[in-house]
Coordinates of C-alpha atoms and ligand atoms in Angstrom, one line a residue:
Chain A
X232 CA -6.6 57.3 13.5
X233 CA -9.7 58.0 12.1
X234 CA -12.5 55.5 10.8
X235 CA -16.3 55.8 10.2
X236 CA -18.1 53.0 9.8
X237 CA -22.1 51.6 10.5
X238 CA -21.3 48.1 10.7
X239 CA -20.4 46.5 13.5
X240 CA -16.7 44.8 14.7
X241 CA -15.9 41.4 14.0
X242 CA -12.7 41.5 15.5
X243 CA -11.5 43.9 18.0
X244 CA -7.7 43.6 18.5
X245 CA -6.4 44.9 21.9
X246 CA -3.0 45.3 22.7
X247 CA -1.9 42.4 20.9
X248 CA 1.9 41.1 20.9
X249 CA 3.3 38.1 19.6
X250 CA 6.5 36.7 20.2
X251 CA 8.8 34.2 18.2
X252 CA 10.7 32.5 20.9
X253 CA 12.4 35.7 22.0
X254 CA 11.7 37.8 18.5
X255 CA 8.9 40.7 19.2
X256 CA 7.2 40.2 15.9
X257 CA 3.8 42.4 16.7
X258 CA 4.0 45.0 19.3
X259 CA 1.3 46.3 21.1
X260 CA -1.6 46.1 18.1
X261 CA -5.0 47.6 18.7
X262 CA -7.5 47.8 15.8
X263 CA -10.6 46.3 15.0
X264 CA -12.1 44.7 11.5
X265 CA -15.7 45.2 10.7
X266 CA -18.4 43.2 9.0
X267 CA -18.7 43.1 5.4
X268 CA -15.8 45.1 4.7
X269 CA -12.6 44.6 3.4
X270 CA -9.7 45.3 5.4
X271 CA -6.0 46.0 3.7
X272 CA -3.0 45.2 5.4
X273 CA 0.0 46.8 3.8
X274 CA 3.5 47.4 4.9
X275 CA 7.1 46.3 3.7
X276 CA 8.3 42.8 3.4
X277 CA 9.3 41.1 7.1
X278 CA 6.8 43.5 9.4
X279 CA 4.4 41.1 10.8
X280 CA 1.8 41.1 8.1
X281 CA 1.4 37.1 7.9
X282 CA 1.9 36.6 11.2
X283 CA -1.1 39.0 12.3
X284 CA -3.4 37.2 9.9
X285 CA -2.5 33.9 11.1
X286 CA -3.1 34.9 14.8
X287 CA -6.9 35.5 13.7
X288 CA -7.7 31.9 13.1
X289 CA -5.0 30.7 15.4
X290 CA -2.9 29.3 12.8
X291 CA 0.0 30.5 14.5
X292 CA -0.6 28.2 17.3
X293 CA 1.1 25.4 15.1
X294 CA 4.0 27.4 15.0
X295 CA 6.7 26.0 17.8
X296 CA 7.7 28.8 20.4
X297 CA 5.4 31.3 19.9
X298 CA 3.5 33.2 22.5
X299 CA 0.8 35.8 22.7
X300 CA -0.6 38.2 24.9
X301 CA -3.5 40.7 24.8
X302 CA -7.0 40.1 23.5
X303 CA -8.1 39.4 19.7
X304 CA -11.9 39.3 20.3
X305 CA -13.9 37.8 17.8
X306 CA -17.9 38.6 17.7
X307 CA -16.9 39.8 21.4
X308 CA -15.3 36.6 22.8
X309 CA -11.5 36.6 23.2
X310 CA -10.0 33.7 20.7
X311 CA -6.9 33.7 22.9
X312 CA -8.5 32.4 25.9
X313 CA -7.4 28.6 26.4
X314 CA -10.9 27.2 26.0
X315 CA -11.4 28.1 22.0
X316 CA -12.6 25.7 20.0
X317 CA -10.1 25.6 17.0
X318 CA -12.3 23.3 14.7
X319 CA -15.4 25.7 15.2
X320 CA -13.2 28.7 14.7
X321 CA -11.6 27.8 11.7
X322 CA -15.0 26.7 10.3
X323 CA -15.9 30.3 10.7
X324 CA -12.9 31.7 9.5
X325 CA -11.5 31.1 6.1
X326 CA -8.2 31.5 4.9
X327 CA -6.6 31.7 1.6
X328 CA -2.8 31.3 1.2
X329 CA -0.3 33.2 -1.0
X330 CA -0.2 30.2 -3.4
X331 CA -3.0 28.2 -4.3
X332 CA -2.9 24.9 -2.5
X333 CA -5.7 22.5 -3.7
X334 CA -5.4 18.7 -2.3
X335 CA -4.4 16.4 -5.0
X336 CA -7.7 15.5 -5.5
X337 CA -11.0 15.9 -7.8
X338 CA -12.1 19.7 -8.0
X339 CA -15.3 18.4 -6.2
X340 CA -14.0 16.7 -3.2
X341 CA -11.4 20.1 -2.8
X342 CA -14.8 22.1 -2.3
X343 CA -16.5 19.2 -0.5
X344 CA -13.7 19.0 1.9
X345 CA -14.8 21.3 4.5
X346 CA -18.2 20.7 4.4
X347 CA -17.7 16.8 5.1
X348 CA -14.9 17.0 7.8
X349 CA -17.9 19.1 9.4
X350 CA -20.1 16.1 9.3
X351 CA -22.2 16.8 6.2
X352 CA -22.6 13.1 4.3
X353 CA -25.7 14.0 2.1
X354 CA -24.8 14.0 -1.6
X355 CA -27.5 16.0 -2.7
X356 CA -26.5 18.5 0.4
X357 CA -22.9 18.4 -0.9
X358 CA -23.6 18.9 -4.4
X359 CA -25.6 22.1 -3.7
X360 CA -22.5 23.6 -1.5
X361 CA -20.4 22.6 -4.1
X362 CA -22.2 24.3 -6.8
X363 CA -22.9 27.5 -4.8
X364 CA -19.2 27.8 -3.7
X365 CA -17.8 27.4 -7.3
X366 CA -21.0 30.1 -8.6
X367 CA -19.5 32.2 -5.7
X368 CA -16.2 32.5 -7.1
X369 CA -16.8 32.3 -10.9
X370 CA -15.5 29.0 -11.7
X371 CA -18.8 27.1 -11.8
X372 CA -19.1 27.5 -15.7
X373 CA -15.4 26.7 -16.2
X374 CA -15.3 23.3 -14.4
X375 CA -18.9 21.9 -14.2
X376 CA -18.6 19.5 -16.6
X377 CA -15.2 18.5 -15.1
X378 CA -15.8 18.1 -11.5
X379 CA -14.1 14.9 -10.9
X380 CA -11.0 15.9 -12.8
X381 CA -7.9 16.7 -10.9
X382 CA -7.9 20.3 -9.0
X383 CA -4.1 20.6 -10.0
X384 CA -5.0 20.4 -13.6
X385 CA -6.5 23.9 -13.5
X386 CA -4.6 26.7 -14.4
X387 CA -3.1 29.4 -11.5
X388 CA -5.4 31.5 -11.3
X389 CA -8.4 29.0 -11.1
X390 CA -6.3 27.1 -8.5
X391 CA -6.6 29.7 -6.6
X392 CA -10.4 30.3 -7.2
X393 CA -10.7 26.6 -6.4
X394 CA -9.5 27.6 -2.8
X395 CA -11.6 30.3 -2.2
X396 CA -14.6 28.4 -3.4
X397 CA -13.3 25.5 -0.9
X398 CA -13.0 28.0 2.0
X399 CA -16.3 29.5 0.9
X400 CA -18.1 26.0 1.6
X401 CA -17.9 25.9 5.0
X402 CA -20.0 29.0 5.1
X403 CA -17.5 31.1 7.0
X404 CA -18.0 34.6 8.4
X405 CA -14.7 35.8 7.6
X406 CA -12.3 35.4 4.9
X407 CA -8.6 35.9 5.4
X408 CA -6.2 36.3 2.4
X409 CA -2.7 36.7 2.5
X410 CA -1.3 37.7 -0.6
X411 CA -3.7 35.9 -2.8
X412 CA -3.0 37.3 -5.9
X413 CA 1.2 38.0 -5.6
X414 CA 1.7 34.4 -7.8
X415 CA -1.0 35.2 -10.6
X416 CA -1.0 37.4 -13.8
X417 CA -2.8 40.4 -14.2
X418 CA -6.1 39.2 -15.4
X419 CA -6.2 36.2 -12.9
X420 CA -5.7 38.8 -10.4
X421 CA -8.3 41.3 -11.9
X422 CA -10.9 38.4 -11.5
X423 CA -10.2 38.0 -8.0
X424 CA -10.1 41.5 -6.9
X425 CA -13.7 41.8 -8.5
X426 CA -14.5 38.5 -6.4
X427 CA -13.7 40.0 -3.4
X428 CA -15.8 43.3 -4.3
X429 CA -18.5 41.0 -4.8
X430 CA -18.1 38.3 -1.5
X431 CA -17.8 41.3 0.8
X432 CA -21.7 41.7 0.4
X433 CA -21.4 37.8 2.4
X434 CA -18.1 38.0 4.2
X435 CA -16.0 40.2 6.1
X436 CA -12.3 39.9 4.4
X437 CA -9.0 40.8 5.6
X438 CA -6.3 40.7 2.8
X439 CA -2.5 41.2 3.1
X440 CA -1.2 42.7 -0.2
X441 CA 2.3 44.3 -1.4
X442 CA 0.0 45.9 -4.1
X443 CA -0.8 49.3 -2.9
X444 CA -3.2 50.0 -6.2
X445 CA -4.8 46.7 -4.8
X446 CA -5.4 48.0 -1.3
X447 CA -7.1 51.1 -3.0
X448 CA -9.2 49.5 -5.4
X449 CA -10.6 47.0 -2.8
X450 CA -10.3 47.8 0.6
X451 CA -12.6 49.9 2.7
X452 CA -10.1 50.5 5.6
X453 CA -5.8 49.9 5.6
X454 CA -3.7 49.0 8.4
X455 CA -0.1 50.0 7.6
X456 CA 2.4 47.7 9.4
X457 CA 5.9 48.7 10.2
X458 CA 8.2 46.5 12.2
X459 CA 5.8 44.5 13.7
X460 CA 3.6 48.2 14.7
X461 CA 0.3 49.6 13.3
X462 CA 1.6 52.9 12.3
X463 CA -1.5 54.1 10.9
X464 CA -5.1 52.3 10.4
X465 CA -8.0 54.5 9.0
X466 CA -10.5 54.3 6.0
X467 CA -8.2 53.7 2.9
X468 CA -9.0 56.8 1.2
X469 CA -7.9 58.8 4.2
X470 CA -4.8 56.5 4.1
X471 CA -4.0 57.0 0.9
X472 CA -4.9 60.2 -0.1
X473 CA -4.0 62.1 3.4
X474 CA -1.7 59.9 5.7
X475 CA -1.4 61.2 9.2
X476 CA 1.6 59.6 9.5
X477 CA 5.1 60.8 7.9
X478 CA 6.1 56.8 7.6
X479 CA 2.7 56.1 5.9
X480 CA 3.2 58.8 3.1
X481 CA 7.0 57.5 2.7
X482 CA 5.8 54.2 2.0
X483 CA 2.9 54.6 -0.2
X484 CA 4.8 57.2 -2.1
X485 CA 7.6 54.3 -2.7
X486 CA 10.6 56.2 -0.7
X487 CA 10.7 52.7 1.0
X488 CA 10.0 49.0 1.4
Chain B
X27 CA 16.3 40.8 -27.7
X28 CA 15.2 37.1 -27.5
X29 CA 17.5 37.0 -30.8
X30 CA 20.6 38.2 -28.9
X31 CA 20.2 36.1 -26.0
X32 CA 20.1 32.7 -27.9
X33 CA 22.8 33.3 -29.9
X34 CA 24.9 34.5 -26.9
X35 CA 23.7 31.3 -25.5
X36 CA 24.8 29.2 -28.4
X37 CA 28.2 31.0 -28.9
X38 CA 28.8 29.8 -25.1
X39 CA 27.6 26.3 -25.9
X40 CA 29.7 25.8 -28.6
X41 CA 32.5 27.8 -27.4
X42 CA 35.7 25.7 -27.6
X43 CA 37.0 27.3 -24.3
X44 CA 34.4 25.1 -22.3
X45 CA 35.7 21.8 -23.6
X46 CA 38.6 21.6 -21.6
X47 CA 40.5 18.6 -21.4
X48 CA 38.9 17.8 -17.9
X49 CA 35.5 18.6 -19.1
X50 CA 36.3 15.4 -21.7
X51 CA 38.0 13.2 -19.1
X52 CA 35.0 13.7 -16.9
X53 CA 32.3 13.1 -19.4
X54 CA 34.4 10.0 -20.2
X55 CA 34.8 8.4 -16.7
X56 CA 30.6 8.9 -16.2
X57 CA 29.8 7.4 -19.7
X58 CA 32.3 4.7 -18.7
X59 CA 30.7 4.0 -15.6
X60 CA 27.3 3.9 -17.0
X61 CA 28.0 1.5 -19.7
X62 CA 29.9 -0.8 -17.1
X63 CA 26.9 -0.7 -15.2
X64 CA 24.6 -1.5 -18.3
X65 CA 27.0 -4.3 -19.4
X66 CA 27.1 -6.0 -16.1
X67 CA 23.1 -6.1 -16.2
X68 CA 22.5 -7.1 -19.6
X69 CA 25.1 -9.9 -19.0
X70 CA 23.8 -11.2 -16.0
X71 CA 20.5 -10.9 -17.3
X72 CA 21.5 -12.8 -20.5
X73 CA 23.2 -15.6 -18.8
X74 CA 20.6 -16.1 -16.2
X75 CA 18.1 -16.5 -19.0
X76 CA 20.4 -19.0 -20.9
X77 CA 21.0 -21.0 -18.0
X78 CA 17.4 -20.9 -16.9
X79 CA 15.6 -22.1 -19.9
X80 CA 18.4 -25.0 -20.5
X81 CA 16.4 -27.5 -18.3
X82 CA 13.5 -26.7 -20.4
X83 CA 15.4 -26.6 -23.8
X84 CA 18.2 -29.1 -23.3
X85 CA 17.1 -31.3 -20.7
X86 CA 13.6 -31.4 -22.0
X87 CA 11.8 -30.8 -18.3
X88 CA 8.0 -29.2 -19.4
X89 CA 8.0 -25.7 -18.5
X90 CA 4.1 -26.5 -17.4
X91 CA 4.9 -29.0 -14.9
X92 CA 7.6 -27.0 -13.6
X93 CA 5.2 -23.9 -13.0
X94 CA 2.4 -26.2 -12.0
X95 CA 3.1 -29.5 -10.5
X96 CA 3.5 -29.9 -6.8
X97 CA 5.8 -32.6 -7.1
X98 CA 9.7 -31.9 -6.7
X99 CA 12.1 -35.0 -6.8
X100 CA 14.7 -34.4 -8.9
X101 CA 16.9 -36.9 -7.4
X102 CA 14.4 -40.0 -8.4
X103 CA 16.7 -42.1 -10.4
X104 CA 13.8 -43.8 -12.7
X105 CA 11.4 -40.9 -12.7
X106 CA 12.8 -37.3 -11.6
X107 CA 9.9 -35.0 -10.6
X108 CA 10.7 -31.1 -11.4
X109 CA 7.5 -29.4 -10.1
X110 CA 8.7 -26.1 -8.3
X111 CA 5.4 -24.4 -7.7
X112 CA 5.3 -24.9 -4.1
X113 CA 8.4 -23.0 -3.8
X114 CA 6.8 -20.2 -5.8
X115 CA 3.8 -20.5 -3.8
X116 CA 5.9 -20.4 -0.7
X117 CA 8.1 -17.2 -1.8
X118 CA 4.8 -15.2 -2.8
X119 CA 2.8 -16.3 0.5
X120 CA 5.9 -15.4 2.7
X121 CA 6.1 -12.1 0.8
X122 CA 2.9 -11.3 1.0
X123 CA 2.6 -12.0 4.6
X124 CA 5.4 -10.1 5.4
X125 CA 4.2 -7.0 3.8
X126 CA 0.8 -7.3 5.1
X127 CA 2.8 -7.1 8.9
X128 CA 5.4 -4.2 7.9
X129 CA 3.2 -2.2 5.7
X130 CA 0.9 -0.8 8.7
X131 CA 3.8 -0.6 11.0
X132 CA 6.4 0.9 8.8
X133 CA 3.2 3.7 7.4
X134 CA 2.5 3.8 11.0
X135 CA 6.1 4.6 12.1
X136 CA 6.3 7.1 9.6
X137 CA 3.5 8.8 10.1
X138 CA 4.4 9.0 13.6
X139 CA 7.9 10.6 12.8
X140 CA 6.6 13.2 9.9
X141 CA 3.1 14.1 11.9
X142 CA 2.7 13.5 15.3
X143 CA 6.2 13.7 17.2
X144 CA 8.5 15.5 14.4
X145 CA 10.8 16.7 16.6
X146 CA 12.1 14.1 18.8
X147 CA 10.1 11.2 16.7
X148 CA 12.9 11.1 13.9
X149 CA 15.7 11.5 16.4
X150 CA 14.8 8.0 18.3
X151 CA 13.4 6.1 15.3
X152 CA 16.1 7.1 12.6
X153 CA 19.0 5.4 14.4
X154 CA 16.5 2.4 15.1
X155 CA 16.1 2.1 11.6
X156 CA 19.6 2.3 10.5
X157 CA 20.5 -0.3 13.0
X158 CA 17.7 -2.9 11.6
X159 CA 19.6 -1.8 8.2
X160 CA 23.0 -2.9 9.6
X161 CA 22.2 -6.3 10.9
X162 CA 23.4 -8.9 8.4
X163 CA 20.6 -11.6 7.2
X164 CA 22.4 -14.4 8.9
X165 CA 21.8 -13.0 12.0
X166 CA 18.3 -12.4 11.7
X167 CA 17.9 -15.8 10.7
X168 CA 20.0 -16.7 13.7
X169 CA 18.0 -15.0 16.5
X170 CA 14.8 -16.5 14.6
X171 CA 15.9 -19.9 14.6
X172 CA 16.9 -19.5 18.8
X173 CA 14.2 -17.4 19.9
X174 CA 11.1 -17.4 17.4
X175 CA 11.0 -21.3 16.4
X176 CA 11.5 -22.2 19.7
X177 CA 8.3 -19.7 20.7
X178 CA 6.3 -20.8 18.1
X179 CA 7.0 -24.2 19.0
X180 CA 5.9 -24.0 22.5
X181 CA 2.8 -21.8 21.4
X182 CA 1.6 -23.9 18.9
X183 CA 1.5 -27.5 17.8
X184 CA 4.3 -28.5 15.5
X185 CA 7.9 -28.1 15.2
X186 CA 8.1 -24.4 15.1
X187 CA 10.0 -24.0 11.8
X188 CA 6.8 -22.3 9.7
X189 CA 5.7 -20.0 7.1
X190 CA 5.2 -18.1 10.1
X191 CA 8.4 -17.6 11.4
X192 CA 9.6 -17.0 8.0
X193 CA 7.1 -14.3 7.8
X194 CA 7.7 -12.7 11.2
X195 CA 11.7 -12.5 10.2
X196 CA 11.0 -10.9 7.0
X197 CA 8.8 -8.2 8.4
X198 CA 11.1 -7.2 10.6
X199 CA 14.0 -7.3 8.0
X200 CA 12.1 -4.9 5.3
X201 CA 10.6 -2.5 7.9
X202 CA 13.4 -0.2 7.8
X203 CA 12.9 -0.3 3.7
X204 CA 8.7 0.4 3.9
X205 CA 9.5 3.3 7.0
X206 CA 12.3 5.0 5.3
X207 CA 10.3 5.2 1.9
X208 CA 7.3 6.1 3.3
X209 CA 9.1 8.6 5.5
X210 CA 10.4 10.2 2.6
X211 CA 6.9 10.3 0.9
X212 CA 5.4 11.9 4.0
X213 CA 7.8 14.3 4.9
X214 CA 8.4 15.7 1.3
X215 CA 4.4 16.6 0.9
X216 CA 4.2 20.5 0.7
X217 CA 3.8 22.0 4.0
X218 CA 0.7 24.0 2.1
X219 CA -1.4 20.9 2.0
X220 CA -1.4 20.5 5.9
X221 CA -2.0 24.5 6.4
X222 CA -4.9 24.2 3.8
X223 CA -6.3 21.5 5.6
X224 CA -5.7 23.0 9.3
X225 CA -7.4 26.3 8.1
X226 CA -10.5 24.5 7.1
X227 CA -10.9 23.2 10.6
X228 CA -9.7 19.7 10.4
X229 CA -8.3 17.9 13.0
X230 CA -4.8 16.1 12.9
X231 CA -6.2 12.7 12.0
X232 CA -8.7 14.0 9.2
X233 CA -5.8 16.1 7.8
X234 CA -3.4 12.7 7.7
X235 CA -6.2 10.4 6.5
X236 CA -7.8 12.7 3.9
X237 CA -5.3 14.5 2.8
X238 CA -1.8 13.5 3.5
X239 CA -2.0 9.8 2.9
X240 CA -3.9 10.1 -0.2
X241 CA -1.4 12.6 -1.6
X242 CA 1.2 10.5 -0.8
X243 CA -0.7 7.1 -1.5
X244 CA 1.5 6.2 -4.9
X245 CA 4.8 6.6 -3.1
X246 CA 3.5 4.8 0.0
X247 CA 2.5 2.0 -2.6
X248 CA 5.9 2.0 -3.9
X249 CA 7.4 1.6 -0.6
X250 CA 5.5 -1.5 0.1
X251 CA 6.2 -3.0 -3.1
X252 CA 10.1 -2.5 -2.6
X253 CA 9.7 -3.8 0.7
X254 CA 8.2 -6.6 -1.0
X255 CA 10.8 -6.9 -3.6
X256 CA 13.3 -7.5 -0.8
X257 CA 11.5 -10.0 0.9
X258 CA 11.0 -11.9 -2.3
X259 CA 14.6 -12.0 -3.1
X260 CA 15.7 -12.7 0.9
X261 CA 17.5 -16.3 1.0
X262 CA 19.6 -16.7 4.1
X263 CA 17.4 -15.9 7.2
X264 CA 14.0 -17.5 5.5
X265 CA 16.0 -20.9 5.0
X266 CA 17.2 -21.0 8.6
X267 CA 13.5 -20.8 9.7
X268 CA 11.2 -22.0 7.4
X269 CA 11.8 -25.4 7.5
X270 CA 12.3 -26.1 3.9
X271 CA 9.8 -28.9 2.9
X272 CA 8.6 -29.6 -0.4
X273 CA 4.9 -29.5 0.2
X274 CA 2.7 -26.4 0.0
X275 CA 2.0 -25.1 3.2
X276 CA -1.8 -25.6 4.2
X277 CA -1.3 -23.1 7.3
X278 CA 1.2 -20.5 8.6
X279 CA 2.3 -22.8 10.9
X280 CA 3.3 -25.5 8.3
X281 CA 6.7 -25.7 7.1
X282 CA 7.5 -24.3 3.6
X283 CA 10.2 -23.5 1.2
X284 CA 11.0 -20.6 -1.1
X285 CA 12.8 -20.5 -4.3
X286 CA 15.5 -18.5 -2.7
X287 CA 15.9 -21.3 0.0
X288 CA 15.7 -24.2 -2.4
X289 CA 18.5 -22.4 -4.3
X290 CA 20.9 -21.7 -1.6
X291 CA 20.1 -25.2 0.1
X292 CA 20.8 -27.3 -3.2
X293 CA 23.4 -25.5 -5.2
X294 CA 26.2 -27.3 -3.6
X295 CA 25.0 -30.7 -3.7
X296 CA 24.3 -30.7 -7.6
X297 CA 27.2 -30.7 -10.5
X298 CA 27.0 -27.8 -12.9
X299 CA 25.3 -28.7 -15.9
X300 CA 22.9 -31.5 -14.5
X301 CA 19.2 -31.4 -14.8
X302 CA 18.9 -30.6 -11.3
X303 CA 21.5 -27.8 -11.4
X304 CA 19.6 -26.2 -14.4
X305 CA 16.3 -26.5 -12.8
X306 CA 17.8 -24.2 -9.8
X307 CA 18.4 -21.8 -12.6
X308 CA 15.5 -22.1 -13.9
X309 CA 14.0 -20.9 -10.2
X310 CA 16.8 -18.1 -10.4
X311 CA 15.2 -17.1 -13.6
X312 CA 11.7 -17.2 -12.1
X313 CA 12.9 -14.9 -9.8
X314 CA 14.6 -12.1 -11.9
X315 CA 11.2 -12.2 -13.7
X316 CA 9.2 -11.4 -10.6
X317 CA 11.5 -9.0 -9.3
X318 CA 10.9 -7.6 -12.9
X319 CA 7.1 -7.3 -12.7
X320 CA 7.8 -5.5 -8.8
X321 CA 10.0 -2.7 -10.8
X322 CA 6.9 -2.3 -13.6
X323 CA 4.8 -1.9 -10.5
X324 CA 6.9 0.6 -9.0
X325 CA 7.5 2.4 -12.4
X326 CA 3.9 2.7 -13.0
X327 CA 3.1 3.9 -9.5
X328 CA 6.0 6.7 -9.6
X329 CA 4.4 7.7 -13.0
X330 CA 0.9 8.0 -11.0
X331 CA 2.7 10.4 -7.9
X332 CA 0.2 13.4 -7.9
X333 CA 2.6 15.6 -6.2
Ligands
ATP29 N1 8.0 30.8 12.3 C1 8.7 31.8 12.5 N2 9.8 31.4 13.3 C2 10.3 32.8 13.5 N3 10.4 34.2 13.1 C3 9.5 34.1 12.1 C4 8.6 33.1 11.9 N4 7.8 33.4 11.1 C5 7.9 34.9 10.6 N5 9.1 34.9 11.4 C6 9.6 36.6 11.3 O1 8.6 37.6 12.0 C7 8.5 38.5 11.0 C8 7.5 38.9 10.3 O2 7.3 38.1 9.3 P1 5.8 37.8 8.5 O3 6.0 36.4 7.6 O4 4.7 37.9 9.2 O5 6.2 39.0 7.7 P2 5.3 39.7 6.3 O6 4.9 40.8 6.6 O7 4.4 38.5 6.0 O8 6.6 39.5 5.2 P3 6.4 39.4 3.4 O9 5.5 40.5 3.2 O10 7.7 39.1 3.2 O11 5.3 38.2 3.5 C9 9.8 38.4 10.2 O12 10.8 39.0 10.5 C10 9.9 37.1 10.1 O13 11.6 36.8 9.9
MG30 MG1 4.0 37.7 4.2

């Protein structure tokens, strides 16, 4: 496992284990994610990719019977520590889901949701955040004349970009994405990929994907998961061109998974 | 490709093999059921409309008087009075007031079951609700009469029989309707709405207040309106505790009467075809029309459902 980076690490995962009841879903994970980089998580279905990204913002805490051991150091602070402030953590670590999940409210209210719950009330300030976030996801021009219309009236790709804007509106440091394009057509997928490449200037991104071309195109580092373990973690170029583990090679050449 | 699939499909659809006798018989049975239901509804409506209009068309009771006058004295030999307004007022008042009590409790219980304690909340509340549904209305009335009326009499001035007693009995009776429908409404909200909100750092209350309740609002309102429809149509239990007076109540501690309670009380004492009997039918017609309005409201609300 070799990586080259000049950036500082945002997440340091140390000996992370997770159990659903008695099922050992994540086994001894050890790797780091770096600032302003895109880290791709790949691996066959059921290997623990979603489970892993959900540990990073502690969304796994909502699932009954989950327990964890080890450390997830976010900016050098272990978030598995009991005293962590979930509200603050999730404000800093946004999450995008497989299927766009806008609230059944207006476009404006969707984007303003995060800032509002975090205490911003001034209309002018909210207006600015909404505009900026929608511009960040290249949705502003498409929706600026109908900010008050229903978010569910947007197309699937627009809904997903709206959800990204909604996550960006809380000014996070990290954006977690769990197969954000798997429900989208190729054009919308391309738009989101371009967006991710642009977003990494400002944000740190962790993306789960089933699409290996996508991982190769947009990520700086890639972690290959298999049955709850990280088999290989290295620079994306290296992992795809010269994998050090036989199982990685089998997977990326399509021999299983 | 496209062509062959459609024609294959058409062949299947049109094929005689599928039109076996069993298929035809099944179709006839369900069609018949539908026809019987529609016929029954239409027949009742037409019958009620004809009977209900007779007081106005045959007996010459003024519809304006009927709807607006507060003077109800149908048995006065020389000068009978047919003002049903106090009963319309009583029906609407008791319906609205009971919804005012039952709606927050029912929706609160629904939120408790779906959001706060989904694991055991439902296990406890579900049987409670089913029990409430199973209690016959005469028993509600009886309990109201035995416990509530004396209680109100002792706490406040007056005789205990009152709009308040009717309201309380009815709110308990419509609670299961509101709770059940509200629980369904909350429970069928997509899980990713909750996740989306929590992932943005929202607390549970923020998620409930700002995402879940607004998303379920049309269905929650439907729950309330259905509860009101039930309250509006209930007769027996209300009649037992409301006091059945002819005047408009000036406070919730006054006695009152509803359209339904007047019908059940008087139908046995009037002769079929008499003016008084016909005006009772007119009240039935008003009940039907207002129920119809409730249905229209529910229709409108479901068309606005956002999820
Ligand atoms: N809530 C849960 N309770 C119990 N087991 C779970 C739960 N969620 C996931 N698992 C199990 O944990 C393992 C990892 O699941 P996870 O959803 O993380 O896989 P994944 O890599 O994201 O798969 P996919 O590519 O299909 O999305 C699977 O075996 C799954 O069955
Ligand atoms: Mg997954």
